[in-house]
PDB file of C-alpha atoms in Angstrom:
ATOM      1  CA  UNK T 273    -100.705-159.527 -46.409  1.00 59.00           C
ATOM      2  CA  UNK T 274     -97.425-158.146 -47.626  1.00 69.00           C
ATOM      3  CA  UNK T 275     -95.639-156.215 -45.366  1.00 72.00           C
ATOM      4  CA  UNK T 276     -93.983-152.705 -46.105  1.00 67.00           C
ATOM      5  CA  UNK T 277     -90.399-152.373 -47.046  1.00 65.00           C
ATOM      6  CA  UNK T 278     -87.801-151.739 -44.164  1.00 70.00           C
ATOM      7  CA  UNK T 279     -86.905-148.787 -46.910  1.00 63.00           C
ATOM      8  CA  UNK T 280     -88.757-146.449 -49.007  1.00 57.00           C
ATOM      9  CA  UNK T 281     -88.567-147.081 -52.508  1.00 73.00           C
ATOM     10  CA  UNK T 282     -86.953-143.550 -53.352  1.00 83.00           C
ATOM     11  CA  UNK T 283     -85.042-141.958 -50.390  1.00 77.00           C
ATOM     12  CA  UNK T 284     -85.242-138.610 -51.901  1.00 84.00           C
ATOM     13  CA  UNK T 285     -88.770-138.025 -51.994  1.00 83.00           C
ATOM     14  CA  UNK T 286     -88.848-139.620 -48.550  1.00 79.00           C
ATOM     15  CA  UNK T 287     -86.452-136.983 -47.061  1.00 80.00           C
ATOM     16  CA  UNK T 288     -88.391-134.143 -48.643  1.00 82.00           C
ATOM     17  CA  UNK T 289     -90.977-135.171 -47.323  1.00 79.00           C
ATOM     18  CA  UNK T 290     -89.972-135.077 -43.783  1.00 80.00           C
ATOM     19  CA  UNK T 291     -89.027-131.890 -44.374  1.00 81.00           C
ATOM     20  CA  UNK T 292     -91.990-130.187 -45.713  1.00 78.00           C
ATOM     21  CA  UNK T 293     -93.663-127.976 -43.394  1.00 76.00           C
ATOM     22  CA  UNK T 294     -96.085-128.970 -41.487  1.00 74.00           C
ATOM     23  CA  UNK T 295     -99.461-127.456 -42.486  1.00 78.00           C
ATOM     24  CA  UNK T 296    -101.494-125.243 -39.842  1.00 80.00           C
ATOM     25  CA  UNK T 297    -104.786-124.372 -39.516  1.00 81.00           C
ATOM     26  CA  UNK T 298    -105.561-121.023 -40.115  1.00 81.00           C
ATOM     27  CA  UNK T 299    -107.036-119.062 -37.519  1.00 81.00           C
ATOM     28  CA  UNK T 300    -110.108-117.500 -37.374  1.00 82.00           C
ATOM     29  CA  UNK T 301    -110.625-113.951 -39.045  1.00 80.00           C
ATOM     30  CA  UNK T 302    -111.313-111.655 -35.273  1.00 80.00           C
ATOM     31  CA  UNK T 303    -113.950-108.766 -36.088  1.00 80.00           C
ATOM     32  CA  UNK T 304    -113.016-106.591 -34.104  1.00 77.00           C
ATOM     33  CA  UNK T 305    -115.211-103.400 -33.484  1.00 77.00           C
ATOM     34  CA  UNK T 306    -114.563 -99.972 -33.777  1.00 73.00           C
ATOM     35  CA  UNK T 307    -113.837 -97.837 -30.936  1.00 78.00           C
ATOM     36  CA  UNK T 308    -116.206 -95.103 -30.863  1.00 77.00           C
ATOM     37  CA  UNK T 309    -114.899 -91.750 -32.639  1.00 78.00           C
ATOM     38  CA  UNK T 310    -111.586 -93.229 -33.418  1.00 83.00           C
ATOM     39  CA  UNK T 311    -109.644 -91.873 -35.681  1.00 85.00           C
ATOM     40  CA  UNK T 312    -108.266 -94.515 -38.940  1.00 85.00           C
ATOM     41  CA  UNK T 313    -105.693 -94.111 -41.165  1.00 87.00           C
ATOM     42  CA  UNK T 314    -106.915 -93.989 -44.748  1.00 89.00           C
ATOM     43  CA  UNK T 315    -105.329 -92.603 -48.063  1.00 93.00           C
ATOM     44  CA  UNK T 316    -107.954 -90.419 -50.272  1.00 93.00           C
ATOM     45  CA  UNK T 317    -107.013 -89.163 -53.682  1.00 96.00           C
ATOM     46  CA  UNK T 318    -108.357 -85.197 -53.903  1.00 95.00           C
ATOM     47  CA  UNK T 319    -108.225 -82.373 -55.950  1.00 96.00           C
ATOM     48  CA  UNK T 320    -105.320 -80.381 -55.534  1.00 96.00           C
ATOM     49  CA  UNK T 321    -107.340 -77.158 -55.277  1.00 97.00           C
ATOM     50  CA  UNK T 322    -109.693 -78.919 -52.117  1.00 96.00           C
ATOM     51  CA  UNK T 323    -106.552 -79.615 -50.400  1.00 96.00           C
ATOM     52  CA  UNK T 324    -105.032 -76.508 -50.879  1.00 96.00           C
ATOM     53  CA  UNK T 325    -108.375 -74.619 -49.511  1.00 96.00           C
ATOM     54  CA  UNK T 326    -108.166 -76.689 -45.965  1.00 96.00           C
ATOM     55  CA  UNK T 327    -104.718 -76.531 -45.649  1.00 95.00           C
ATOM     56  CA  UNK T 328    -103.937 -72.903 -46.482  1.00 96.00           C
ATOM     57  CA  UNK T 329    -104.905 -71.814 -42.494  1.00 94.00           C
ATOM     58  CA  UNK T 330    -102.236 -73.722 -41.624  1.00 95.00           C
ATOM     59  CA  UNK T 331    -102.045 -77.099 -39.308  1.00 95.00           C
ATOM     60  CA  UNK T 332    -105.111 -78.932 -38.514  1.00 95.00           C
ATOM     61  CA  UNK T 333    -105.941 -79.179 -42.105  1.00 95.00           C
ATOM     62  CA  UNK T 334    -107.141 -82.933 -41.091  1.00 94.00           C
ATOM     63  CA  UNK T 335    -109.045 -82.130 -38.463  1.00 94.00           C
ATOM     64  CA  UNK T 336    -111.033 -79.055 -40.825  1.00 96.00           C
ATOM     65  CA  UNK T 337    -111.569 -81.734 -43.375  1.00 95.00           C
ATOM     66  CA  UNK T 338    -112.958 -84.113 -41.190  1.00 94.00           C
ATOM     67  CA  UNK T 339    -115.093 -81.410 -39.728  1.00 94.00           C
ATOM     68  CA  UNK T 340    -116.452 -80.780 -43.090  1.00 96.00           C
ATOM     69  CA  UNK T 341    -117.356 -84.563 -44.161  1.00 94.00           C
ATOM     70  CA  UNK T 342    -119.080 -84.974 -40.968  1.00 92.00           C
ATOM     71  CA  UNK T 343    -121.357 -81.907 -41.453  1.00 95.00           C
ATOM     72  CA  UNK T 344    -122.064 -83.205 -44.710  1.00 94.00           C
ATOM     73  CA  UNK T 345    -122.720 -86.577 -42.675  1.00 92.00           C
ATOM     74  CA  UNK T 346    -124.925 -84.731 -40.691  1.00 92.00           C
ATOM     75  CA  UNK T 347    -126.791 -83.323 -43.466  1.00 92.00           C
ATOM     76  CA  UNK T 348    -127.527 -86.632 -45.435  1.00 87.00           C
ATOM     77  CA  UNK T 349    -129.480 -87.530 -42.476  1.00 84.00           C
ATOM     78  CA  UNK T 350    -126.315 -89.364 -40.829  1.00 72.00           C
ATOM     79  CA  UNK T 351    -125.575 -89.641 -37.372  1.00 65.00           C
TER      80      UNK T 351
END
């Protein structure tokens, strides 16, 4: 049986690759759950006429929209 060289053939490639990184496992995906009535940060695209009707009493626009969809919720048999 023949044994290795004392050198690699091509130094190069055998200096790259010592210096490629190291490949790690990737860890599992976490589910997390959802913390009863939190609030989430989302972006919606709406009319410009909807947006103007919840925001024109002023702050708390949000909330009055979200107030809305969840009576509609409610109505669809939601909840």
């Amino acid at each position: 049986m023949a044994s290795p060289p004392r050198r690699p053939v091509n130094p190069i490639d055998a200096a790259e690759a010592l210096f490629k990184p190291a490949k790690k496992p990737a860890a599992p995906a976490v589910e997390r759950r959802a913390v009863p009535e939190a609030r989430e940060m989302v972006s919606i695209k709406i009319d410009s006429a909807v947006l103007e009707f919840f925001q024109k009493d002023g702050p708390g626009w949000q909330d009055r929209i979200n107030d809305a969809l969840r009576a509609a919720m409610k109505a669809d048999g939601g909840e």
